[in-house]
PDB file of C-alpha atoms in Angstrom:
ATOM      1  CA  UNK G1225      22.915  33.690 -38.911  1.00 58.00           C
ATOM      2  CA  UNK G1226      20.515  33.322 -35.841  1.00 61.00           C
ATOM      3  CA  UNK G1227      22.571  31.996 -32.957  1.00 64.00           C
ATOM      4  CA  UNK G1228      20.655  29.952 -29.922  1.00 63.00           C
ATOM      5  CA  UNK G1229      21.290  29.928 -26.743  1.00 60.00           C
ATOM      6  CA  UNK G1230      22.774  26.668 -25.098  1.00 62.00           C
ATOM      7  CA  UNK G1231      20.049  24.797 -22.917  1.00 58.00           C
ATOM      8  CA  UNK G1232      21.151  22.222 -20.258  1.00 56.00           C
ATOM      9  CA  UNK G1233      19.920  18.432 -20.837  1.00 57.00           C
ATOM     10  CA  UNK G1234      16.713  17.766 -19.030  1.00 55.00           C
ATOM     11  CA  UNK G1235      17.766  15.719 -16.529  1.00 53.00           C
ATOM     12  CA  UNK G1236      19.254  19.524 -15.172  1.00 51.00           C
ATOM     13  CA  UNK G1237      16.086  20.846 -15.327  1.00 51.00           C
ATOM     14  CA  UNK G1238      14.692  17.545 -13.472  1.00 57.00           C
ATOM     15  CA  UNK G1239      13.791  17.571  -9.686  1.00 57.00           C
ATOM     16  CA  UNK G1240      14.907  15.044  -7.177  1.00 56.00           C
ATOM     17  CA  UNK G1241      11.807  12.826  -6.809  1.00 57.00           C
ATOM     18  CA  UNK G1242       9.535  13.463  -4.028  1.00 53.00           C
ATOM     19  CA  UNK G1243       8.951  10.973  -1.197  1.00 55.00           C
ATOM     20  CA  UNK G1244       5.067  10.407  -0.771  1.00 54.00           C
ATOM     21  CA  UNK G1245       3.633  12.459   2.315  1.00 59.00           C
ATOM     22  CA  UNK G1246       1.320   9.151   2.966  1.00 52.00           C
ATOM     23  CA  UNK G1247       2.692   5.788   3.533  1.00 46.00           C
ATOM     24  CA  UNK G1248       1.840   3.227   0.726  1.00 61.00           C
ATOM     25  CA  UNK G1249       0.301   0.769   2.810  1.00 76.00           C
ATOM     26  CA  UNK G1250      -2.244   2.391   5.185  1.00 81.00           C
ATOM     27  CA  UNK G1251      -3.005   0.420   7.952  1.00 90.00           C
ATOM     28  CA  UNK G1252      -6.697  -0.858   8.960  1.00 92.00           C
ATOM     29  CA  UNK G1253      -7.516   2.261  10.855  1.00 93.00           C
ATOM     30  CA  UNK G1254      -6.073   4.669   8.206  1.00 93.00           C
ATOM     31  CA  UNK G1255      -7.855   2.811   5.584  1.00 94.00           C
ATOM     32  CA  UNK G1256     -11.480   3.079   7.359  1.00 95.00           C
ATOM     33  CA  UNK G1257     -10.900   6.676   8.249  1.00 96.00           C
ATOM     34  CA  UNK G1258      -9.878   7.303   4.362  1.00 95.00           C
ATOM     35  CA  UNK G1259     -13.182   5.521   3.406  1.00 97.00           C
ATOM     36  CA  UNK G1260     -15.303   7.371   5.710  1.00 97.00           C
ATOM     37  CA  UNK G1261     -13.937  10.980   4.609  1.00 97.00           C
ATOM     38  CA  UNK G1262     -14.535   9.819   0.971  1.00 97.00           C
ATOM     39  CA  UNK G1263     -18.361   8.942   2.012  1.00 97.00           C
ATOM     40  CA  UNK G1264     -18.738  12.174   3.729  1.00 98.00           C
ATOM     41  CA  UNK G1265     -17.557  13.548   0.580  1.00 97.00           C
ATOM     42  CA  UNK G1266     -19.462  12.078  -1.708  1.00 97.00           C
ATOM     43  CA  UNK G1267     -22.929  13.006   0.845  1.00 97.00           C
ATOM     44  CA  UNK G1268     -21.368  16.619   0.698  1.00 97.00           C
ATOM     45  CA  UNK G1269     -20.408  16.177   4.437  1.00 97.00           C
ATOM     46  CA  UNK G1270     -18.060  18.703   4.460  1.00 97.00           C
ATOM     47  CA  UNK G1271     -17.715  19.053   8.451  1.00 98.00           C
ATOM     48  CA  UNK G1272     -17.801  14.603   8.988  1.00 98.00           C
ATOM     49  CA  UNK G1273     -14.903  14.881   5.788  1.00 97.00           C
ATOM     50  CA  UNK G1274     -13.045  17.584   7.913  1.00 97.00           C
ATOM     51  CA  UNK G1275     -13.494  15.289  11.104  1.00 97.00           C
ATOM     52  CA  UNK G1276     -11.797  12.308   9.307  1.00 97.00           C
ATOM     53  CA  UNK G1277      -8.911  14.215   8.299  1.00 97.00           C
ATOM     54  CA  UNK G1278      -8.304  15.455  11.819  1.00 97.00           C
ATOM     55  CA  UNK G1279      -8.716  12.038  13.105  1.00 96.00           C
ATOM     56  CA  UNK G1280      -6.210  10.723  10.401  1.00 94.00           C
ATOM     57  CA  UNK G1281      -3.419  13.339  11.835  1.00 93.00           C
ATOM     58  CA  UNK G1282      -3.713  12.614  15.511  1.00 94.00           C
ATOM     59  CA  UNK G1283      -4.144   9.078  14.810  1.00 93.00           C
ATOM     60  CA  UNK G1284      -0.673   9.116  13.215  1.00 91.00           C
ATOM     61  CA  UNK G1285       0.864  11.053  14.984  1.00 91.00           C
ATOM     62  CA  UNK G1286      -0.241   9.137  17.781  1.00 89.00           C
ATOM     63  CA  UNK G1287       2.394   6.384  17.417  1.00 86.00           C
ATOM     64  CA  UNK G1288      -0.888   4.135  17.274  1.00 85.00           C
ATOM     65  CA  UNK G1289      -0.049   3.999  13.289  1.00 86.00           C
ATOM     66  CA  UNK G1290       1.587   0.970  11.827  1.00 83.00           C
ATOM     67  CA  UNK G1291       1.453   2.103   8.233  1.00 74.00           C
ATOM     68  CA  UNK G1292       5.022   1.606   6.668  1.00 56.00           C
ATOM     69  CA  UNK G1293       5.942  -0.939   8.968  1.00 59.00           C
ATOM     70  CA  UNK G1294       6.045  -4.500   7.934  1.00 48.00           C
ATOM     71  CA  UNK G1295       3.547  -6.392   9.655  1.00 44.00           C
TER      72      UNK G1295
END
């Protein structure tokens, strides 16, 4: 007779969930500044897609950034 090893239920096994790192409502700035970086993209703009993603961070972190907030 083969005996098996006991395995935990799945919801051991399961991770916490995850917050998201970006708010689910951008506001208007984030949202043109998510736009432009996926034009530069699409025009393999790598250094303009780069530049929108820096501008993204400082603008949030500037305190300028709304997104979350209830309007």
């Amino acid at each position: 007779m083969v005996e098996r090893a006991q395995t935990p239920p799945a919801s051991e096994h399961s991770q916490p969930p995850c917050r998201p790192c970006r708010p689910c409502r951008p506001c208007r700035p984030c949202q043109a500044l998510a736009l432009a970086e996926t034009v530069a993209k699409a025009e393999y703009d790598w250094s303009r897609a780069t530049d929108c993603r820096v501008l993204m961070k400082r603008h949030r972190e500037s305190g300028e950034c709304v997104a979350g907030q209830s309007a």
